Amino acid sequence: MSDPIVIAEGLHKSFGGAHALRGLDLSVPGGTVCGVLGPNGAGKTTAVRILATLSDPDAGHARIAGYDVVREAGKVRERIGLAGQYAAVDEKLTGRGNLRMFGRLYHLPRRQAHRRADELLDRFGLMDAADRPVAGYSGGMRRRLDLITCLILRPDVLFLDEPTTGLDPRSRGEIWDSIRELVADGTTVLLTTQYLDEADHLADDIAVIDHGQVIATGTPDELKATIGDRLDVTLEDPAAMPEAATVLNTLAGTEPTTTDADRLTVALPATGLRLADIVRKLDHAGVAAADVSLRRPTLDEVFLRLTDHKEPVR
Amino acid sequence: MTALTSPLVRLRWTLTDGLTLVGRELGRLRQEPGQIIAALIFPVIMVVLFGYVFGSAIQVPDGGDYREYLMPGLFAMVTFSAVMGVMTRMATDASRGVMDRFRSMPMARLAVPFGQTGADLLTGLLMLAIMVVAGLLVGWQPHRGLIPTAQAFLLMIVLRYALSWVGVYVGLAVKNDQVADAMVPLGLPFTMLSNAFVPTDGMPGWLRFLADWNPVSTLTAASRELFGNPGAPSGNVAWPLAHPVTTVLLWSAALLVIFVPLSLRAYMRRGR
């Protein structure tokens, strides 16, 4: 792992009386993807806006590639790209027109701006739509154009604020592919998302934010390990639910959740119960199980556990 | 890419980036021929509507032709449209995230408001040219020779530029294209509350006071005087109408002094 390229220390920000950030710390090693997760209103967008020089923190400081986001904002802007929730391109212009304009605004000479526009359109599969006004693009195409607009200068750090919110699964897949390609080129990506599977697929490290602070960090696997494996039990007869719940409660030390008329799920302590023991205990209590399975928790379960201490309902 | 360091380099990039954004507005027009057609038709509709529909019922004070009386008012109305046009475009950029992208880029900070007002000036010239043609077609013409005529158009351009900065500020303040769109019709009473279409003599005192000081009125009065069209203020009239050219220049200066710094501060402010 290389040195951190994005560093935030003790960021505070409030709007009126509302505290959006209360001492946020973050550190992203170069060339990795950091997924920032958090419920709505946790402070994800505020953090990205500060890191992308759009907003000043009330306290604390942040550096991108060694430059302070407040005092050396100009230097920072030469090294970052920002793609937001809303596709920030000019709807009236064509895809090519947008890329050329932004290329010029990045101070590329005209010819180079034109060449770079064509390169990016070609590489990210938008060449066919290049000369159509963006207003006629699909949501996924717009988002892709928004994304590649950030790439004109080959930024060191790319901030993606919920890049796939509102997209259909196919378009999401396409955006994911594009992001993976960027990372292969060595770009560092800081990605906020509400989709846990997105973070699971793309992120090397995850920072979970709640109430304006980072409450957990780690790789997806590390985070999953913190809440232990899950045990799912499907009953042959739903009437046996109370008995089954009692057995699981004794085994796991916590109340299981009923996920269906005939299904229960519970988090197991990290002590390593064996499947055979579990089946035997159920059998002993006269509970007939149609299916018993041990699995890694999903990131959703990790997230819900961390952010509001409730068991997931699914 | 270039670091924006020395003031001279910064000025150069402000101009270059501003021009890029002017080019953007032209590119948008090219993508939307409908907008050009609307811009072409609008003045014609105004001339016909006011010139022939209202004109049939309105008496010009000193007995001149109503359409000669009307055209300076329509020029002023077109000039005033700068506020609405720029406001809508700024608000759209602010609400769609385009403004955030500009702010996160290493481009000149001042280029966005300057580019937007510069682009409006070009659109304004185009609209004015079409209006002139429409006017000539219905029998309007300047009577006092080249220099006063040029002065009249220059006044329109100066006031238009000043008014476009009002649009920048309001657009940045509302930050929402839907609110901005909803505000556009409010422009009409501003232009109607003036001497553009009817003399202000008949209005009740308080309303007449507002109408006489309205920049639309002073611009209309100034153009009537410079074009030698009927209805030019004479005799015992309010100060702004007795000195219309001076008042237009004062209005322009005042608007620029107030709204340029306000707009720049609103654009550069960070912390949302």
Coordinates of C-alpha atoms in Angstrom, one line a residue:
Chain A
M1 CA 0.0 0.0 0.0
S2 CA 1.3 3.4 -0.9
D3 CA 1.1 6.6 1.2
P4 CA -2.4 8.1 1.6
I5 CA -3.3 10.5 -1.2
V6 CA -6.5 11.6 0.5
I7 CA -6.2 12.6 4.1
A8 CA -9.0 14.2 6.2
E9 CA -8.5 15.0 9.9
G10 CA -11.1 16.1 12.3
L11 CA -13.5 17.6 9.7
H12 CA -16.3 19.6 11.2
K13 CA -19.1 21.2 9.3
S14 CA -22.5 22.4 10.4
F15 CA -25.3 24.1 8.5
G16 CA -27.3 26.4 10.7
G17 CA -27.7 24.2 13.8
A18 CA -27.4 20.9 12.1
H19 CA -24.0 19.1 12.4
A20 CA -23.2 17.4 9.1
L21 CA -19.7 16.4 10.1
R22 CA -18.4 16.0 13.7
G23 CA -14.7 15.2 13.5
L24 CA -14.5 13.0 10.3
D25 CA -11.2 11.3 9.7
L26 CA -10.4 9.5 6.5
S27 CA -7.3 8.2 4.8
V28 CA -7.2 6.7 1.3
P29 CA -4.0 5.0 0.0
G30 CA -3.1 5.9 -3.6
G31 CA -4.4 3.7 -6.3
T32 CA -7.2 2.2 -4.3
V33 CA -11.0 2.5 -4.2
C34 CA -12.4 3.7 -0.9
G35 CA -16.1 3.2 -0.4
V36 CA -17.8 5.6 1.9
L37 CA -21.0 4.2 3.2
G38 CA -23.6 5.8 5.4
P39 CA -27.3 6.3 5.7
N40 CA -28.9 9.4 4.2
G41 CA -27.8 12.5 6.0
A42 CA -24.8 10.8 7.5
G43 CA -22.5 13.4 6.0
K44 CA -21.2 11.6 2.9
T45 CA -21.9 14.4 0.4
T46 CA -20.7 17.1 2.7
A47 CA -17.4 15.2 3.1
V48 CA -17.0 14.9 -0.6
R49 CA -17.9 18.6 -1.2
I50 CA -15.1 19.6 1.2
L51 CA -12.6 17.3 -0.3
A52 CA -13.5 18.5 -3.8
T53 CA -12.9 22.2 -2.7
L54 CA -16.6 23.1 -3.1
S55 CA -17.1 23.8 0.6
D56 CA -14.8 24.8 3.4
P57 CA -14.8 22.9 6.7
D58 CA -15.6 24.7 9.9
A59 CA -12.7 22.9 11.6
G60 CA -10.1 20.3 10.8
H61 CA -8.2 20.0 7.6
A62 CA -7.8 17.8 4.5
R63 CA -5.1 17.3 2.0
I64 CA -5.2 15.8 -1.5
A65 CA -1.9 14.6 -2.9
G66 CA -0.3 16.8 -0.3
Y67 CA -2.2 20.0 -1.0
D68 CA -4.5 21.6 1.5
V69 CA -8.1 21.7 0.2
V70 CA -8.7 25.2 1.5
R71 CA -5.4 27.1 1.2
E72 CA -4.2 25.3 -2.0
A73 CA -7.6 24.7 -3.6
G74 CA -6.2 25.6 -7.1
K75 CA -3.6 22.9 -6.9
V76 CA -6.2 20.4 -5.6
R77 CA -8.5 21.2 -8.5
E78 CA -5.8 20.3 -11.0
R79 CA -5.7 16.8 -9.5
I80 CA -9.2 15.8 -8.9
G81 CA -12.4 14.9 -10.8
L82 CA -15.9 15.1 -9.3
A83 CA -19.0 13.3 -10.6
G84 CA -22.1 13.9 -8.6
Q85 CA -25.5 12.4 -8.1
Y86 CA -26.8 14.7 -10.8
A87 CA -25.2 14.4 -14.2
A88 CA -23.4 17.7 -14.3
V89 CA -23.2 18.2 -18.0
D90 CA -24.9 20.7 -20.3
E91 CA -28.1 19.0 -21.6
K92 CA -28.4 21.3 -24.6
L93 CA -25.0 20.5 -25.9
T94 CA -24.0 17.2 -27.6
G95 CA -21.8 14.7 -25.8
R96 CA -18.8 15.7 -27.9
G97 CA -19.7 19.4 -27.4
N98 CA -19.6 18.9 -23.6
L99 CA -16.3 17.1 -23.6
R100 CA -14.7 19.7 -25.9
M101 CA -16.0 22.6 -23.8
F102 CA -14.8 21.0 -20.5
G103 CA -11.5 20.2 -22.2
R104 CA -11.1 23.9 -23.1
L105 CA -12.0 24.9 -19.5
Y106 CA -9.3 22.5 -18.3
H107 CA -7.0 24.7 -20.5
L108 CA -6.2 22.1 -23.0
P109 CA -5.3 23.6 -26.4
R110 CA -8.2 23.4 -28.8
R111 CA -6.8 20.5 -30.9
Q112 CA -5.9 18.5 -27.9
A113 CA -9.3 19.1 -26.3
H114 CA -10.9 17.7 -29.4
R115 CA -8.6 14.7 -29.6
R116 CA -9.2 13.9 -25.9
A117 CA -13.0 14.2 -26.4
D118 CA -12.9 11.6 -29.2
E119 CA -10.6 9.3 -27.2
L120 CA -12.9 9.2 -24.2
L121 CA -16.1 8.9 -26.3
D122 CA -14.5 5.9 -28.1
R123 CA -13.1 4.2 -25.0
F124 CA -16.3 4.5 -23.0
G125 CA -18.7 3.5 -25.7
L126 CA -20.4 6.8 -26.4
M127 CA -19.1 7.4 -29.9
D128 CA -22.4 6.5 -31.5
A129 CA -24.2 9.1 -29.5
A130 CA -21.4 11.7 -29.7
D131 CA -23.3 14.2 -31.8
R132 CA -26.7 13.9 -30.1
P133 CA -27.7 16.5 -27.5
V134 CA -27.4 15.1 -24.0
A135 CA -31.0 15.8 -23.3
G136 CA -31.8 12.7 -25.4
Y137 CA -29.4 10.4 -23.6
S138 CA -30.6 7.6 -21.3
G139 CA -29.8 8.0 -17.6
G140 CA -26.9 5.6 -17.8
M141 CA -25.4 7.3 -20.8
R142 CA -25.6 10.7 -19.1
R143 CA -23.9 9.3 -16.0
R144 CA -21.2 7.8 -18.1
L145 CA -20.6 11.1 -19.9
D146 CA -20.5 12.8 -16.5
L147 CA -17.9 10.3 -15.4
I148 CA -15.7 10.7 -18.4
T149 CA -15.9 14.5 -18.2
C150 CA -13.9 14.1 -15.0
L151 CA -11.3 12.1 -16.8
I152 CA -10.2 14.7 -19.3
L153 CA -7.1 15.6 -17.3
R154 CA -6.5 12.0 -16.0
P155 CA -7.0 13.1 -12.4
D156 CA -5.1 11.5 -9.5
V157 CA -8.2 11.3 -7.4
L158 CA -11.8 10.8 -8.5
F159 CA -14.7 11.6 -6.2
L160 CA -17.8 9.8 -7.2
D161 CA -20.9 10.8 -5.2
E162 CA -23.4 8.1 -5.6
P163 CA -22.5 7.4 -9.2
T164 CA -25.2 4.9 -9.9
T165 CA -28.2 6.1 -7.8
G166 CA -31.3 5.7 -9.8
L167 CA -29.8 3.6 -12.6
D168 CA -31.1 0.3 -13.9
P169 CA -28.9 -2.7 -13.1
R170 CA -27.4 -2.9 -16.6
S171 CA -26.3 0.8 -16.6
R172 CA -24.9 0.3 -13.1
G173 CA -22.9 -2.6 -14.4
E174 CA -21.5 -0.4 -17.2
I175 CA -20.5 2.3 -14.7
W176 CA -18.8 -0.3 -12.5
D177 CA -16.8 -1.5 -15.5
S178 CA -15.7 2.0 -16.2
I179 CA -14.7 2.6 -12.6
R180 CA -12.7 -0.7 -12.6
E181 CA -10.9 0.5 -15.8
L182 CA -9.9 3.7 -14.1
V183 CA -8.5 2.0 -11.1
A184 CA -6.5 -0.2 -13.4
D185 CA -5.0 3.0 -14.7
G186 CA -3.9 4.0 -11.2
T187 CA -6.6 6.5 -10.3
T188 CA -7.6 6.7 -6.7
V189 CA -11.4 6.6 -6.3
L190 CA -13.4 7.8 -3.4
L191 CA -16.9 6.5 -3.8
T192 CA -20.0 7.2 -1.8
T193 CA -22.9 4.9 -2.2
Q194 CA -26.0 3.7 -0.7
Y195 CA -25.7 0.4 -2.5
L196 CA -23.8 -2.0 -0.4
D197 CA -23.2 -4.5 -3.2
E198 CA -21.6 -1.6 -5.1
A199 CA -19.1 -1.1 -2.3
D200 CA -18.6 -4.8 -2.0
H201 CA -17.8 -5.1 -5.7
L202 CA -15.6 -2.1 -6.1
A203 CA -14.0 -1.0 -2.9
D204 CA -10.7 -2.1 -1.5
D205 CA -11.5 -0.4 1.8
I206 CA -14.7 0.8 3.3
A207 CA -15.4 3.6 5.7
V208 CA -18.8 3.6 7.3
I209 CA -20.0 7.0 8.3
D210 CA -22.9 7.8 10.7
H211 CA -23.8 11.1 12.3
G212 CA -20.8 12.8 10.7
Q213 CA -18.1 10.5 11.9
V214 CA -16.4 7.4 10.7
I215 CA -17.7 4.5 12.8
A216 CA -15.9 1.6 11.2
T217 CA -13.2 1.0 8.6
G218 CA -11.8 -2.0 6.9
T219 CA -11.9 -4.2 3.9
P220 CA -15.4 -5.7 3.1
D221 CA -14.2 -9.0 4.5
E222 CA -12.9 -7.5 7.7
L223 CA -16.1 -5.7 8.3
K224 CA -18.1 -8.8 7.7
A225 CA -16.0 -10.7 10.2
T226 CA -16.7 -8.2 12.9
I227 CA -20.4 -9.2 13.1
G228 CA -19.8 -13.0 12.7
D229 CA -21.3 -15.5 10.4
R230 CA -25.0 -15.9 9.9
L231 CA -27.0 -19.0 10.5
D232 CA -30.2 -19.4 8.5
V233 CA -32.7 -22.1 9.4
T234 CA -35.7 -23.0 7.3
L235 CA -38.3 -25.1 9.2
E236 CA -40.4 -28.0 7.8
D237 CA -43.3 -26.8 9.9
P238 CA -43.7 -23.1 10.8
A239 CA -45.5 -24.2 14.0
A240 CA -42.1 -25.2 15.4
M241 CA -40.9 -21.6 15.3
P242 CA -41.0 -20.9 19.0
E243 CA -38.9 -24.0 19.8
A244 CA -36.4 -23.2 17.0
A245 CA -36.1 -19.6 18.2
T246 CA -35.3 -20.9 21.7
V247 CA -32.6 -23.2 20.5
L248 CA -31.0 -20.5 18.3
N249 CA -31.1 -18.0 21.1
T250 CA -29.2 -20.4 23.4
L251 CA -26.7 -21.1 20.7
A252 CA -26.0 -17.6 19.6
G253 CA -26.7 -15.7 22.7
T254 CA -29.0 -13.2 20.8
E255 CA -32.6 -13.2 19.7
P256 CA -33.0 -14.6 16.1
T257 CA -35.0 -12.8 13.5
T258 CA -37.9 -14.3 11.7
T259 CA -37.4 -13.5 8.1
D260 CA -40.3 -15.6 6.7
A261 CA -43.1 -17.7 8.1
D262 CA -40.7 -20.6 8.2
R263 CA -37.3 -19.0 8.3
L264 CA -35.1 -17.7 11.0
T265 CA -31.7 -16.0 10.9
V266 CA -29.2 -15.2 13.7
A267 CA -25.7 -13.9 14.0
L268 CA -23.3 -16.3 15.5
P269 CA -20.6 -15.3 17.8
A270 CA -17.1 -15.6 16.3
T271 CA -16.4 -18.6 18.5
G272 CA -16.8 -21.1 15.7
L273 CA -19.9 -23.3 16.1
R274 CA -20.0 -26.3 13.9
L275 CA -22.9 -27.0 11.6
A276 CA -23.2 -30.5 13.0
D277 CA -23.6 -29.2 16.5
I278 CA -26.4 -26.9 15.5
V279 CA -28.3 -29.6 13.6
R280 CA -28.0 -31.9 16.6
K281 CA -29.3 -29.3 19.0
L282 CA -32.3 -28.6 16.7
D283 CA -33.0 -32.3 16.4
H284 CA -32.8 -32.7 20.2
A285 CA -35.4 -30.0 20.7
G286 CA -37.7 -31.8 18.2
V287 CA -37.4 -29.2 15.5
A288 CA -37.4 -30.6 12.0
A289 CA -35.3 -28.3 9.8
A290 CA -35.7 -28.4 6.0
D291 CA -32.5 -26.4 5.6
V292 CA -29.7 -25.2 7.8
S293 CA -26.9 -23.1 6.5
L294 CA -24.0 -21.1 7.7
R295 CA -22.9 -18.1 5.6
R296 CA -20.9 -14.9 5.6
P297 CA -23.0 -11.9 6.4
T298 CA -23.8 -9.5 3.6
L299 CA -22.5 -6.0 3.8
D300 CA -26.1 -4.9 4.2
E301 CA -26.2 -6.7 7.5
V302 CA -22.9 -5.2 8.6
F303 CA -24.2 -1.8 7.6
L304 CA -27.5 -2.1 9.5
R305 CA -25.8 -3.5 12.5
L306 CA -23.2 -0.7 12.6
T307 CA -25.5 2.2 11.8
D308 CA -28.5 1.6 14.0
H309 CA -27.9 -1.5 16.0
K310 CA -30.9 -3.3 14.6
E311 CA -31.0 -6.7 13.0
P312 CA -31.6 -6.6 9.4
V313 CA -35.1 -7.5 8.2
R314 CA -35.0 -9.3 4.9
Chain B
M1 CA -3.2 22.9 -17.8
T2 CA -1.8 25.9 -16.1
A3 CA -1.6 27.0 -12.6
L4 CA -3.5 30.2 -12.0
T5 CA -0.8 32.2 -10.3
S6 CA 0.2 35.6 -11.5
P7 CA -2.6 38.2 -11.9
L8 CA -1.8 38.5 -15.6
V9 CA -2.1 34.8 -16.3
R10 CA -5.3 34.8 -14.2
L11 CA -6.7 37.6 -16.3
R12 CA -5.8 35.8 -19.5
W13 CA -7.6 32.7 -18.4
T14 CA -10.6 34.6 -17.2
L15 CA -10.9 35.9 -20.7
T16 CA -10.2 32.6 -22.4
D17 CA -12.5 30.7 -20.1
G18 CA -15.1 33.4 -20.5
L19 CA -15.0 33.1 -24.2
T20 CA -15.3 29.3 -24.0
L21 CA -18.5 29.8 -22.1
V22 CA -19.7 32.3 -24.6
G23 CA -19.1 29.7 -27.2
R24 CA -21.1 27.2 -25.1
E25 CA -24.1 29.5 -25.3
L26 CA -23.8 29.8 -29.0
G27 CA -23.4 26.0 -29.3
R28 CA -26.6 25.6 -27.3
L29 CA -28.4 27.9 -29.7
R30 CA -27.2 25.9 -32.6
Q31 CA -28.6 22.7 -31.0
E32 CA -31.9 24.4 -30.5
P33 CA -33.0 26.0 -33.7
G34 CA -36.5 26.3 -32.2
Q35 CA -35.1 28.9 -29.8
I36 CA -33.8 31.0 -32.6
I37 CA -37.1 30.8 -34.4
A38 CA -38.9 31.8 -31.2
A39 CA -36.4 34.7 -30.9
L40 CA -37.2 35.7 -34.4
I41 CA -41.0 35.5 -34.1
F42 CA -41.3 37.1 -30.6
P43 CA -40.5 40.7 -31.8
V44 CA -42.8 40.3 -34.7
I45 CA -45.6 39.3 -32.4
M46 CA -44.9 42.2 -30.1
V47 CA -44.9 44.7 -32.9
V48 CA -48.2 43.4 -34.3
L49 CA -49.8 42.9 -30.9
F50 CA -49.0 46.3 -29.5
G51 CA -48.6 48.2 -32.7
Y52 CA -51.9 47.3 -34.3
V53 CA -54.1 45.8 -31.5
F54 CA -53.3 48.4 -28.8
G55 CA -52.3 51.0 -31.2
S56 CA -55.7 51.2 -32.6
A57 CA -57.0 52.5 -29.2
I58 CA -54.2 54.6 -27.8
Q59 CA -53.6 58.3 -28.6
V60 CA -50.0 59.4 -28.8
P61 CA -49.7 62.7 -26.7
D62 CA -48.5 65.0 -29.5
G63 CA -50.4 63.3 -32.2
G64 CA -47.6 61.1 -33.7
D65 CA -47.8 57.6 -35.2
Y66 CA -48.3 55.0 -32.4
R67 CA -45.9 52.5 -34.0
E68 CA -43.2 55.2 -34.0
Y69 CA -44.0 55.8 -30.4
L70 CA -44.0 52.1 -29.6
M71 CA -40.7 50.9 -31.0
P72 CA -38.5 52.6 -28.4
G73 CA -40.6 50.9 -25.8
L74 CA -40.2 47.5 -27.4
F75 CA -36.4 48.0 -27.6
A76 CA -36.5 48.7 -23.9
M77 CA -38.6 45.6 -23.3
V78 CA -36.1 43.5 -25.2
T79 CA -33.3 45.0 -23.3
F80 CA -35.0 44.2 -20.0
S81 CA -35.2 40.5 -21.0
A82 CA -31.5 40.2 -20.1
V83 CA -32.5 39.8 -16.5
M84 CA -34.8 36.9 -17.1
G85 CA -32.5 35.1 -19.6
V86 CA -29.4 35.3 -17.5
M87 CA -31.2 34.4 -14.3
T88 CA -32.7 31.3 -15.9
R89 CA -29.4 30.1 -17.2
M90 CA -27.5 30.7 -14.0
A91 CA -30.2 29.0 -11.9
T92 CA -30.2 26.0 -14.3
D93 CA -26.4 25.6 -14.0
A94 CA -26.6 25.9 -10.3
S95 CA -29.4 23.3 -9.8
R96 CA -28.1 20.8 -12.3
G97 CA -24.6 20.5 -10.8
V98 CA -22.9 22.1 -13.8
M99 CA -21.9 25.0 -11.5
D100 CA -20.3 22.5 -9.0
R101 CA -18.3 21.0 -11.8
F102 CA -17.1 24.4 -12.8
R103 CA -16.1 25.2 -9.3
S104 CA -14.2 21.9 -8.9
M105 CA -12.2 22.6 -12.0
P106 CA -8.9 24.5 -12.2
M107 CA -10.6 27.2 -14.4
A108 CA -10.8 30.9 -13.7
R109 CA -13.3 31.6 -11.0
L110 CA -14.7 34.7 -12.6
A111 CA -15.2 33.2 -16.0
V112 CA -18.6 31.8 -15.3
P113 CA -20.4 35.1 -14.5
F114 CA -18.4 37.0 -17.1
G115 CA -19.0 34.4 -19.8
Q116 CA -22.7 34.3 -19.1
T117 CA -23.1 38.0 -19.3
G118 CA -20.9 38.2 -22.3
A119 CA -23.0 35.6 -24.1
D120 CA -26.2 37.5 -23.2
L121 CA -24.7 40.5 -24.8
L122 CA -24.4 38.6 -28.1
T123 CA -28.0 37.3 -27.8
G124 CA -29.1 40.7 -27.0
L125 CA -27.5 42.2 -30.1
L126 CA -29.2 39.6 -32.2
M127 CA -32.6 40.2 -30.7
L128 CA -32.1 44.0 -31.1
A129 CA -31.2 43.5 -34.8
I130 CA -34.4 41.5 -35.4
M131 CA -36.5 44.1 -33.6
V132 CA -35.0 46.8 -35.7
V133 CA -36.0 45.0 -38.9
A134 CA -39.5 44.4 -37.5
G135 CA -39.7 48.1 -36.6
L136 CA -38.6 49.3 -40.1
L137 CA -41.1 47.0 -41.7
V138 CA -44.0 48.7 -39.8
G139 CA -42.9 52.2 -40.6
W140 CA -40.7 53.1 -37.6
Q141 CA -37.4 54.9 -38.3
P142 CA -34.8 57.1 -36.6
H143 CA -35.1 60.7 -37.6
R144 CA -32.1 62.4 -36.2
G145 CA -29.2 60.9 -38.1
L146 CA -26.4 58.4 -37.5
I147 CA -24.8 59.6 -34.3
P148 CA -27.9 60.0 -32.1
T149 CA -29.1 56.7 -33.5
A150 CA -25.9 54.9 -32.6
Q151 CA -26.0 56.6 -29.1
A152 CA -29.5 55.2 -28.6
F153 CA -28.4 51.6 -29.4
L154 CA -25.2 52.0 -27.3
L155 CA -27.4 53.0 -24.3
M156 CA -29.5 49.9 -24.8
I157 CA -26.4 47.8 -24.8
V158 CA -24.9 49.4 -21.7
L159 CA -28.1 49.0 -19.7
R160 CA -28.6 45.5 -21.0
Y161 CA -25.2 44.5 -19.7
A162 CA -25.9 46.1 -16.3
L163 CA -29.3 44.3 -16.1
S164 CA -27.7 41.0 -17.0
W165 CA -25.7 41.2 -13.7
V166 CA -29.0 41.5 -11.9
G167 CA -29.9 38.2 -13.6
V168 CA -26.6 36.6 -12.5
Y169 CA -27.2 37.5 -8.9
V170 CA -30.9 36.5 -8.8
G171 CA -30.1 33.2 -10.6
L172 CA -27.4 32.4 -8.0
A173 CA -29.7 33.4 -5.2
V174 CA -32.6 31.1 -6.2
K175 CA -30.3 28.2 -7.3
N176 CA -33.3 26.3 -8.7
D177 CA -34.3 26.3 -12.3
Q178 CA -38.0 25.7 -11.6
V179 CA -38.2 28.7 -9.3
A180 CA -36.4 30.7 -11.9
D181 CA -38.8 29.6 -14.6
A182 CA -41.7 30.5 -12.4
M183 CA -40.2 34.0 -11.9
V184 CA -39.9 34.8 -15.6
P185 CA -43.5 36.1 -16.0
L186 CA -42.8 38.6 -13.2
G187 CA -40.7 40.5 -15.8
L188 CA -43.7 41.5 -17.7
P189 CA -45.2 43.9 -15.1
F190 CA -41.8 45.5 -14.8
T191 CA -41.8 46.4 -18.4
M192 CA -45.5 47.3 -18.5
L193 CA -45.2 49.6 -15.5
S194 CA -43.5 52.2 -17.6
N195 CA -44.0 54.7 -20.5
A196 CA -43.1 52.0 -23.0
F197 CA -46.7 51.5 -24.2
V198 CA -48.7 54.3 -22.8
P199 CA -47.8 57.8 -21.4
T200 CA -47.4 57.8 -17.6
D201 CA -49.5 61.0 -17.3
G202 CA -52.8 59.2 -16.7
M203 CA -51.5 56.9 -13.9
P204 CA -52.3 57.6 -10.3
G205 CA -49.5 59.6 -8.5
W206 CA -47.8 56.8 -6.7
L207 CA -47.8 54.5 -9.7
R208 CA -46.6 57.2 -11.9
F209 CA -43.7 57.8 -9.6
L210 CA -42.6 54.2 -9.9
A211 CA -43.2 54.2 -13.7
D212 CA -41.2 57.4 -14.2
W213 CA -38.2 56.0 -12.3
N214 CA -38.4 52.6 -13.9
P215 CA -35.2 52.1 -16.0
V216 CA -37.4 50.8 -18.8
S217 CA -39.1 54.2 -18.9
T218 CA -35.9 56.2 -18.9
L219 CA -34.4 54.0 -21.6
T220 CA -37.6 54.4 -23.7
A221 CA -37.6 58.2 -23.2
A222 CA -33.9 58.4 -24.1
S223 CA -34.4 56.4 -27.3
R224 CA -37.5 58.5 -28.3
E225 CA -35.4 61.6 -27.9
L226 CA -32.4 60.2 -29.7
F227 CA -34.4 58.6 -32.5
G228 CA -36.6 61.7 -32.8
N229 CA -39.7 59.5 -32.3
P230 CA -42.9 61.0 -30.9
G231 CA -43.6 61.0 -27.2
A232 CA -40.2 62.3 -26.2
P233 CA -40.5 64.0 -22.8
S234 CA -41.1 67.7 -22.8
G235 CA -42.4 70.3 -20.5
N236 CA -43.0 69.6 -16.9
V237 CA -42.0 65.9 -16.4
A238 CA -40.3 64.0 -13.6
W239 CA -36.5 64.4 -13.4
P240 CA -35.5 61.0 -14.8
L241 CA -37.7 61.6 -17.9
A242 CA -36.3 65.2 -18.3
H243 CA -32.8 63.8 -18.3
P244 CA -33.3 60.3 -19.7
V245 CA -29.8 59.7 -21.1
T246 CA -28.1 60.7 -17.8
T247 CA -30.6 58.6 -15.9
V248 CA -29.9 55.5 -18.1
L249 CA -26.2 55.9 -17.5
L250 CA -26.8 56.4 -13.7
W251 CA -29.0 53.3 -13.6
S252 CA -26.4 51.2 -15.4
A253 CA -23.6 52.4 -13.1
A254 CA -25.7 51.8 -10.0
L255 CA -26.7 48.3 -11.1
L256 CA -23.2 47.3 -11.9
V257 CA -21.8 48.8 -8.7
I258 CA -24.3 46.8 -6.7
F259 CA -24.7 43.6 -8.5
V260 CA -21.2 42.8 -9.8
P261 CA -19.7 42.5 -6.3
L262 CA -22.8 40.8 -5.0
S263 CA -22.8 38.2 -7.8
L264 CA -19.1 37.6 -7.6
R265 CA -19.4 37.1 -3.8
A266 CA -22.3 34.7 -4.3
Y267 CA -20.4 32.8 -7.0
M268 CA -17.2 32.4 -5.1
R269 CA -18.7 31.7 -1.7
R270 CA -18.0 28.2 -0.5
G271 CA -19.5 26.4 2.3
R272 CA -22.8 25.2 1.2

